Each structure stands twice: as structure tokens, then as C-alpha cells.
């Protein structure tokens, strides 16, 4: 036998030398849920270890992450029901606690990258990403609201905006609105291949943002399709996206690989809430080794072609390997 592939696996030094995939903390984005009350700290029952934090906790969390090399954060607002309405008007209210938190975080950590969420669901009494009329999710009417929300987030100091709504034409519409308001340097990280997934459940618990009626299948993509992801990617690229995202991650590695091949933009993969909770729950029961499973999942996502990974495990991972 001349070829013995096991020779290249025979010691830790050799395995290190032939290893193809690495994850540096600069490639990770840590999601943070922001609550209104400044000192809030509420653990999300379906996501042990992840909290809704008031600005005080947000600043501590950013500091802890920066110490281990994570510099990028994607932030989501946990909006009280009393501030929700059918047109998501709180999303661009100058008193909005989320916008204020972004400004505070940027002034405390100017070197960080703060990425926002652009979609109506955290603010919508209907729990949908777009305007609802007689059970239908309106597209073009939603774009106007998304544009207002985007300009407000840019004004607050966000570095990159993350449209997660899946309305048609929103990347171009938002790009134009930002440029008109002179926010030419603010980037767009498009949730481009966002699937109608059941793995968002724990996130909807965190924000109490589940749809009041119906589902999101008329705007989020069918898990059975990949051609559609390529079509969305082409459109978003032409409309001026700076990053393309695939979401969820581990169940859509083929889509990550496809997008990486067809585009020169950085490809982002979002390891979503359900992916976190699944590994965590099995780890807690002793059915899986939590840390080893976490690392294997992140490596696989990177190996498939993701340049950047959004992960609720980002802090834990970086603390383990870079702390
Ligand atoms: C909604 C949004 C969702 C997530 C990010 N933005 C959920 C949804 O579409 O209902 C999910 C993220 C996660 O599950 O971690 N605009």
C-alpha cells in the first residue's frame, strides 16, 4: 500500500499542519438582544446563556467580547408590546431605546462594528416583517417603512445595516435612501437567502415577535429550493449589497457553498437560535459534548465557504480558544 492517508493524521503537530480551516474571532459576529430597561438582564428560557440586556449589560458584553478579539455585533431590540403597532412606527421614533443603545455602544467602543436589524417584526403588533393588510404582506408599502428605519439606524451610528425582511427590492430601496441622506459609508449586509425555518423559534421567544397569524412563507424562502437563493443573491448584488447572508447555516451548507462560488462578496452564515439551542439542549442532557459540537458546527460552516459567521456561540468559542 503506497497511499496511507492516515500518515497525515498521525500526530497533533501533523494534523495542525494539514488543517485547512480556521476560525479567527475577527470572522465572528456576536448577536445581542437589547431590552429597554437600562439594567435589564433576563435569560431567554429557550437559549440558556443568552440574555435580553439593558444598555449596561450590553456595554459589559461588548467589552468581554472585545477582550477575546470579537469586534462585530449584530443587535436586535426586544420591544415591549405597548410600543408595537401595525406600522412599526417605534422603529424610527427618536426616543427609541434601541437607537439610543446603538449610539451609546458606538461612543463607548468606536472601534467596534455595530450591525443592526432592519425588519418590522420586532415593532409590529402583527409580528410580521412587512405591513399586513387583510392577511396579505404588502411589499412596496413596507419598503418605505424599512427606509425610514434604516436612516434612523444610520443616524444612530450603525456601521452596517442588516435587512432581514425578505421584501423584494429592499436592498436598492434602502441603498438609495441611505445615499440621499448622505450615509454613503453605511454598509448593507443582506439576509439574502433567508429560509422560512422552524429554527427561528427561540429567537421569536427572545423578542416575543412570533407572527400573530399565518406564517412567513410568502416572503421567506422554501427550504426545498436553492435556485431561488442564487436569484436572490444576483438581485441583492446588483442592488448594492456589501455582504450576502445565508440563514440558517448548518442545514444550508450547500447554499453557502453555491453563493460563495457565484459571488465575490463576503458570504455570511447565520447560525440561528434553534441551532444554538439544539446543541445546548443535547449538551445539557449529556447526549452531546457541547463544546466539541459547537466547534464542529462552526468549522463546518466555515469549510462550506462562509467568510463570516454570526453565532450565539461566538463569545464562548473565542473565550475558549483566544482567551
Ligand atoms: C426577523 C428575524 C428573525 C431572525 C433574525 N431576524 C426571525 C424571523 O424571521 O422570524 C432569526 C434569528 C435567529 O433565529 O437566531 N426579522
Short mmCIF file of C-alpha atoms and ligand atoms in Angstrom, two decimals:
data_model
loop_
_atom_site.label_atom_id
_atom_site.label_comp_id
_atom_site.label_asym_id
_atom_site.label_seq_id
_atom_site.Cartn_x
_atom_site.Cartn_y
_atom_site.Cartn_z
CA UNK A 1 0.00 0.00 0.00
CA UNK A 2 1.70 3.21 -1.13
CA UNK A 3 -1.04 5.63 -0.17
CA UNK A 4 -1.78 5.75 3.53
CA UNK A 5 -3.89 8.86 4.24
CA UNK A 6 -3.58 8.08 7.96
CA UNK A 7 0.08 9.23 7.86
CA UNK A 8 -1.21 12.83 7.63
CA UNK A 9 -3.32 12.32 10.75
CA UNK A 10 -0.75 10.61 12.88
CA UNK A 11 0.09 13.36 15.39
CA UNK A 12 -1.35 16.61 16.63
CA UNK A 13 1.53 18.53 15.00
CA UNK A 14 0.89 16.89 11.63
CA UNK A 15 -2.88 17.35 11.91
CA UNK A 16 -2.26 21.02 12.70
CA UNK A 17 -0.01 21.38 9.66
CA UNK A 18 -2.52 19.86 7.24
CA UNK A 19 -5.58 21.54 8.75
CA UNK A 20 -7.39 23.60 6.11
CA UNK A 21 -9.97 25.59 8.04
CA UNK A 22 -9.54 28.04 10.91
CA UNK A 23 -11.85 30.38 12.72
CA UNK A 24 -10.38 33.65 13.88
CA UNK A 25 -12.52 35.78 16.24
CA UNK A 26 -12.43 38.60 13.66
CA UNK A 27 -14.60 36.32 11.50
CA UNK A 28 -17.30 36.01 14.15
CA UNK A 29 -20.28 38.26 14.83
CA UNK A 30 -21.97 38.07 18.23
CA UNK A 31 -25.74 38.71 18.43
CA UNK A 32 -27.07 40.78 21.34
CA UNK A 33 -30.73 41.27 22.34
CA UNK A 34 -31.29 44.76 23.74
CA UNK A 35 -34.03 45.48 26.29
CA UNK A 36 -35.49 48.86 27.22
CA UNK A 37 -34.71 48.94 30.94
CA UNK A 38 -31.08 50.09 31.36
CA UNK A 39 -30.19 47.45 33.96
CA UNK A 40 -32.24 44.59 32.44
CA UNK A 41 -30.73 41.11 32.43
CA UNK A 42 -33.25 38.37 31.61
CA UNK A 43 -32.11 34.98 30.45
CA UNK A 44 -34.05 33.60 27.47
CA UNK A 45 -35.53 30.27 28.63
CA UNK A 46 -35.05 28.52 25.28
CA UNK A 47 -31.46 29.88 24.92
CA UNK A 48 -29.57 29.25 28.17
CA UNK A 49 -26.60 31.61 28.46
CA UNK A 50 -28.18 34.27 26.22
CA UNK A 51 -29.89 37.31 27.74
CA UNK A 52 -32.02 40.31 26.95
CA UNK A 53 -29.75 43.06 28.19
CA UNK A 54 -30.24 46.70 29.03
CA UNK A 55 -27.56 49.09 27.83
CA UNK A 56 -25.46 48.50 30.95
CA UNK A 57 -25.22 44.78 30.25
CA UNK A 58 -24.76 45.42 26.53
CA UNK A 59 -21.65 47.50 27.19
CA UNK A 60 -20.26 44.81 29.53
CA UNK A 61 -20.94 42.13 26.94
CA UNK A 62 -19.20 44.09 24.18
CA UNK A 63 -16.20 44.66 26.42
CA UNK A 64 -15.97 40.95 27.31
CA UNK A 65 -16.11 40.02 23.61
CA UNK A 66 -13.56 42.62 22.54
CA UNK A 67 -11.14 41.18 25.11
CA UNK A 68 -11.13 37.91 23.18
CA UNK A 69 -10.98 39.51 19.74
CA UNK A 70 -14.63 39.74 18.68
CA UNK A 71 -15.24 43.20 17.28
CA UNK A 72 -18.54 42.85 15.43
CA UNK A 73 -22.00 42.69 16.97
CA UNK A 74 -25.46 42.27 15.50
CA UNK A 75 -28.10 43.82 17.72
CA UNK A 76 -31.85 43.19 18.00
CA UNK A 77 -34.45 45.10 20.04
CA UNK A 78 -36.80 43.35 22.48
CA UNK A 79 -39.66 45.85 22.21
CA UNK A 80 -42.45 45.84 24.84
CA UNK A 81 -45.90 45.08 23.38
CA UNK A 82 -47.15 48.52 24.40
CA UNK A 83 -44.78 50.12 21.86
CA UNK A 84 -45.82 47.89 18.95
CA UNK A 85 -48.30 48.95 16.28
CA UNK A 86 -49.32 47.77 12.78
CA UNK A 87 -46.91 50.20 11.03
CA UNK A 88 -43.84 49.72 13.29
CA UNK A 89 -43.68 53.47 13.97
CA UNK A 90 -41.49 52.94 17.05
CA UNK A 91 -38.71 51.68 14.77
CA UNK A 92 -37.80 55.25 13.80
CA UNK A 93 -39.05 57.08 16.89
CA UNK A 94 -36.26 59.43 18.09
CA UNK A 95 -36.86 58.15 21.65
CA UNK A 96 -36.32 54.51 20.61
CA UNK A 97 -34.17 52.77 23.26
CA UNK A 98 -32.54 50.55 20.62
CA UNK A 99 -31.33 53.54 18.59
CA UNK A 100 -30.04 55.18 21.76
CA UNK A 101 -28.24 51.99 22.76
CA UNK A 102 -26.53 51.86 19.36
CA UNK A 103 -25.28 55.44 19.85
CA UNK A 104 -24.06 54.65 23.36
CA UNK A 105 -22.31 51.48 22.25
CA UNK A 106 -20.60 53.27 19.38
CA UNK A 107 -19.39 56.10 21.57
CA UNK A 108 -18.10 53.67 24.21
CA UNK A 109 -16.47 51.38 21.59
CA UNK A 110 -15.81 53.42 18.45
CA UNK A 111 -13.59 50.67 17.04
CA UNK A 112 -16.39 48.07 17.15
CA UNK A 113 -18.65 47.25 14.20
CA UNK A 114 -22.33 47.51 15.09
CA UNK A 115 -24.75 45.77 12.75
CA UNK A 116 -28.49 46.41 13.09
CA UNK A 117 -31.66 44.55 12.13
CA UNK A 118 -33.94 46.07 9.52
CA UNK A 119 -37.41 44.46 9.54
CA UNK A 120 -40.78 45.33 11.00
CA UNK A 121 -41.33 42.25 13.19
CA UNK A 122 -39.74 43.46 16.45
CA UNK A 123 -42.04 46.53 16.33
CA UNK A 124 -45.11 45.12 14.60
CA UNK A 125 -48.27 44.25 16.51
CA UNK A 126 -48.88 41.68 13.74
CA UNK A 127 -45.49 40.05 14.25
CA UNK A 128 -44.66 40.13 10.54
CA UNK A 129 -41.63 41.57 8.77
CA UNK A 130 -43.88 43.65 6.48
CA UNK A 131 -47.17 45.55 6.57
CA UNK A 132 -50.22 43.31 6.88
CA UNK A 133 -53.45 44.10 5.07
CA UNK A 134 -56.32 41.61 5.09
CA UNK A 135 -53.91 38.78 5.78
CA UNK A 136 -51.53 39.77 2.97
CA UNK A 137 -47.96 41.03 3.50
CA UNK A 138 -47.60 44.15 1.37
CA UNK A 139 -44.27 44.61 -0.37
CA UNK A 140 -43.84 48.12 -1.78
CA UNK A 141 -45.62 49.85 1.12
CA UNK A 142 -43.23 48.07 3.51
CA UNK A 143 -40.17 49.45 1.70
CA UNK A 144 -40.95 52.99 2.81
CA UNK A 145 -41.02 51.95 6.46
CA UNK A 146 -37.80 49.96 6.09
CA UNK A 147 -36.11 53.01 4.52
CA UNK A 148 -37.15 55.26 7.44
CA UNK A 149 -35.94 52.65 9.94
CA UNK A 150 -32.64 52.36 8.05
CA UNK A 151 -31.94 56.08 8.01
CA UNK A 152 -32.74 56.26 11.75
CA UNK A 153 -30.28 53.42 12.45
CA UNK A 154 -27.59 55.07 10.34
CA UNK A 155 -28.20 58.33 12.19
CA UNK A 156 -27.75 56.46 15.48
CA UNK A 157 -24.28 55.45 14.30
CA UNK A 158 -24.69 51.89 13.00
CA UNK A 159 -21.81 50.76 10.78
CA UNK A 160 -23.73 48.13 8.81
CA UNK A 161 -27.48 47.53 8.45
CA UNK A 162 -28.91 44.02 8.17
CA UNK A 163 -32.19 43.93 6.24
CA UNK A 164 -33.76 40.64 7.39
CA UNK A 165 -37.25 41.20 5.98
CA UNK A 166 -37.05 39.48 2.55
CA UNK A 167 -39.21 42.07 0.78
CA UNK A 168 -38.47 42.40 -2.96
CA UNK A 169 -36.30 45.33 -3.96
CA UNK A 170 -35.40 46.42 -0.46
CA UNK A 171 -31.64 46.48 -0.85
CA UNK A 172 -31.78 49.00 -3.70
CA UNK A 173 -34.52 51.00 -1.99
CA UNK A 174 -32.59 51.22 1.28
CA UNK A 175 -29.29 51.97 -0.52
CA UNK A 176 -30.94 54.92 -2.29
CA UNK A 177 -32.47 56.21 0.95
CA UNK A 178 -29.11 55.99 2.74
CA UNK A 179 -27.27 57.71 -0.10
CA UNK A 180 -29.86 60.50 -0.24
CA UNK A 181 -29.40 61.07 3.48
CA UNK A 182 -25.61 61.18 2.96
CA UNK A 183 -24.95 57.85 4.69
CA UNK A 184 -22.81 56.61 1.83
CA UNK A 185 -20.39 54.73 4.07
CA UNK A 186 -23.01 52.67 5.91
CA UNK A 187 -22.90 49.08 4.63
CA UNK A 188 -25.70 46.63 3.82
CA UNK A 189 -25.48 43.03 4.99
CA UNK A 190 -28.36 41.45 3.13
CA UNK A 191 -30.22 38.47 4.57
CA UNK A 192 -30.31 37.26 1.02
CA UNK A 193 -31.07 33.53 1.28
CA UNK A 194 -33.27 33.57 4.36
CA UNK A 195 -35.37 30.44 4.64
CA UNK A 196 -38.80 30.02 6.25
CA UNK A 197 -37.25 27.93 9.00
CA UNK A 198 -38.58 26.41 12.20
CA UNK A 199 -35.15 27.01 13.70
CA UNK A 200 -36.02 30.67 14.48
CA UNK A 201 -38.33 29.60 17.32
CA UNK A 202 -36.09 30.56 20.27
CA UNK A 203 -35.33 33.97 18.67
CA UNK A 204 -39.06 34.68 18.46
CA UNK A 205 -39.28 33.77 22.17
CA UNK A 206 -36.47 36.23 22.86
CA UNK A 207 -38.23 39.10 21.08
CA UNK A 208 -41.80 37.88 21.58
CA UNK A 209 -42.09 38.52 17.86
CA UNK A 210 -43.87 35.42 16.51
CA UNK A 211 -46.49 36.18 13.83
CA UNK A 212 -49.95 36.66 15.34
CA UNK A 213 -51.49 34.99 12.30
CA UNK A 214 -50.17 32.88 9.45
CA UNK A 215 -46.52 32.17 8.72
CA UNK A 216 -43.68 33.83 6.83
CA UNK A 217 -43.76 31.58 3.75
CA UNK A 218 -44.84 34.30 1.29
CA UNK A 219 -41.58 36.16 1.87
CA UNK A 220 -39.00 33.79 3.40
CA UNK A 221 -37.73 31.01 1.13
CA UNK A 222 -38.85 27.41 0.78
CA UNK A 223 -36.27 25.09 2.43
CA UNK A 224 -36.61 22.83 -0.61
CA UNK A 225 -35.04 25.36 -3.00
CA UNK A 226 -31.53 26.50 -3.85
CA UNK A 227 -32.00 28.06 -7.31
CA UNK A 228 -34.06 30.75 -5.65
CA UNK A 229 -31.11 31.59 -3.39
CA UNK A 230 -28.95 32.26 -6.45
CA UNK A 231 -31.64 34.51 -7.87
CA UNK A 232 -31.91 36.47 -4.62
CA UNK A 233 -28.11 36.75 -4.49
CA UNK A 234 -27.90 38.15 -8.03
CA UNK A 235 -30.57 40.73 -7.28
CA UNK A 236 -29.07 41.83 -3.96
CA UNK A 237 -25.63 42.12 -5.51
CA UNK A 238 -26.99 44.24 -8.36
CA UNK A 239 -28.89 46.41 -5.87
CA UNK A 240 -25.73 47.23 -3.94
CA UNK A 241 -25.43 44.74 -1.07
CA UNK A 242 -21.99 44.65 0.59
CA UNK A 243 -22.42 41.16 2.09
CA UNK A 244 -24.70 38.22 1.29
CA UNK A 245 -26.12 36.09 4.06
CA UNK A 246 -27.40 32.53 4.24
CA UNK A 247 -29.67 31.69 7.15
CA UNK A 248 -29.90 29.21 8.91
CA UNK A 249 -26.37 27.88 8.48
CA UNK A 250 -25.81 24.20 9.27
CA UNK A 251 -28.85 22.94 7.39
CA UNK A 252 -27.96 25.04 4.34
CA UNK A 253 -24.24 24.33 3.82
CA UNK A 254 -24.90 23.58 0.13
CA UNK A 255 -26.41 27.05 -0.30
CA UNK A 256 -23.39 28.65 1.42
CA UNK A 257 -21.09 26.79 -1.00
CA UNK A 258 -23.20 27.83 -4.02
CA UNK A 259 -23.22 31.50 -3.08
CA UNK A 260 -19.50 31.50 -2.33
CA UNK A 261 -18.88 30.15 -5.81
CA UNK A 262 -21.08 32.61 -7.68
CA UNK A 263 -20.27 35.83 -5.82
CA UNK A 264 -17.22 37.88 -4.94
CA UNK A 265 -18.97 39.46 -1.98
CA UNK A 266 -18.19 38.21 1.54
CA UNK A 267 -20.59 35.39 2.44
CA UNK A 268 -22.09 35.49 5.91
CA UNK A 269 -23.75 32.47 7.54
CA UNK A 270 -26.17 32.92 10.44
CA UNK A 271 -26.07 30.00 12.87
CA UNK A 272 -29.54 30.77 14.19
CA UNK A 273 -31.16 30.48 17.60
CA UNK A 274 -32.51 26.96 17.05
CA UNK A 275 -29.06 25.74 16.02
CA UNK A 276 -27.69 27.13 19.28
CA UNK A 277 -30.50 25.70 21.41
CA UNK A 278 -30.31 22.28 19.79
CA UNK A 279 -26.62 21.80 20.60
CA UNK A 280 -27.10 23.34 24.01
CA UNK A 281 -30.04 21.12 24.97
CA UNK A 282 -28.26 17.94 23.91
CA UNK A 283 -25.12 19.12 25.73
CA UNK A 284 -27.08 19.78 28.92
CA UNK A 285 -28.50 16.27 28.85
CA UNK A 286 -25.09 14.78 28.30
CA UNK A 287 -26.18 13.46 24.90
CA UNK A 288 -23.57 15.52 23.02
CA UNK A 289 -20.30 17.10 24.06
CA UNK A 290 -21.38 20.75 23.92
CA UNK A 291 -18.01 22.38 23.23
CA UNK A 292 -16.84 19.82 20.70
CA UNK A 293 -20.19 20.01 18.87
CA UNK A 294 -20.07 23.80 18.89
CA UNK A 295 -16.61 23.79 17.33
CA UNK A 296 -17.52 21.15 14.74
CA UNK A 297 -20.61 23.09 13.67
CA UNK A 298 -18.68 26.37 13.32
CA UNK A 299 -15.84 24.70 11.41
CA UNK A 300 -18.28 23.02 9.03
CA UNK A 301 -19.98 26.32 8.26
CA UNK A 302 -16.62 27.93 7.53
CA UNK A 303 -15.43 24.93 5.47
CA UNK A 304 -18.58 25.16 3.33
CA UNK A 305 -17.47 28.67 2.32
CA UNK A 306 -18.76 31.17 4.86
CA UNK A 307 -16.31 34.05 5.30
CA UNK A 308 -18.11 35.35 8.36
CA UNK A 309 -20.29 33.55 10.93
CA UNK A 310 -22.98 35.07 13.12
CA UNK A 311 -23.20 32.82 16.17
CA UNK A 312 -24.61 32.86 19.69
CA UNK A 313 -21.55 30.71 20.45
CA UNK A 314 -19.12 33.40 19.25
CA UNK A 315 -18.22 34.58 22.76
CA UNK A 316 -17.91 31.08 24.23
CA UNK A 317 -15.81 29.91 21.27
CA UNK A 318 -13.47 32.92 21.36
CA UNK A 319 -13.09 32.67 25.15
CA UNK A 320 -12.12 29.02 24.82
CA UNK A 321 -9.56 29.41 22.04
CA UNK A 322 -8.45 33.06 22.21
CA UNK A 323 -8.98 33.94 25.90
C1 LIG B 1 -36.74 38.62 11.74
C2 LIG B 1 -35.54 37.86 12.15
C3 LIG B 1 -35.55 36.54 12.59
C4 LIG B 1 -34.24 36.21 12.92
C5 LIG B 1 -33.44 37.32 12.67
N1 LIG B 1 -34.25 38.34 12.18
C6 LIG B 1 -36.68 35.60 12.83
C7 LIG B 1 -37.77 35.53 11.87
O1 LIG B 1 -37.63 35.73 10.67
O2 LIG B 1 -38.87 35.25 12.35
C8 LIG B 1 -33.87 34.87 13.47
C9 LIG B 1 -32.54 34.73 14.10
C10 LIG B 1 -32.39 33.53 14.94
O3 LIG B 1 -33.23 32.61 14.95
O4 LIG B 1 -31.38 33.47 15.64
N2 LIG B 1 -36.61 39.76 11.02
#
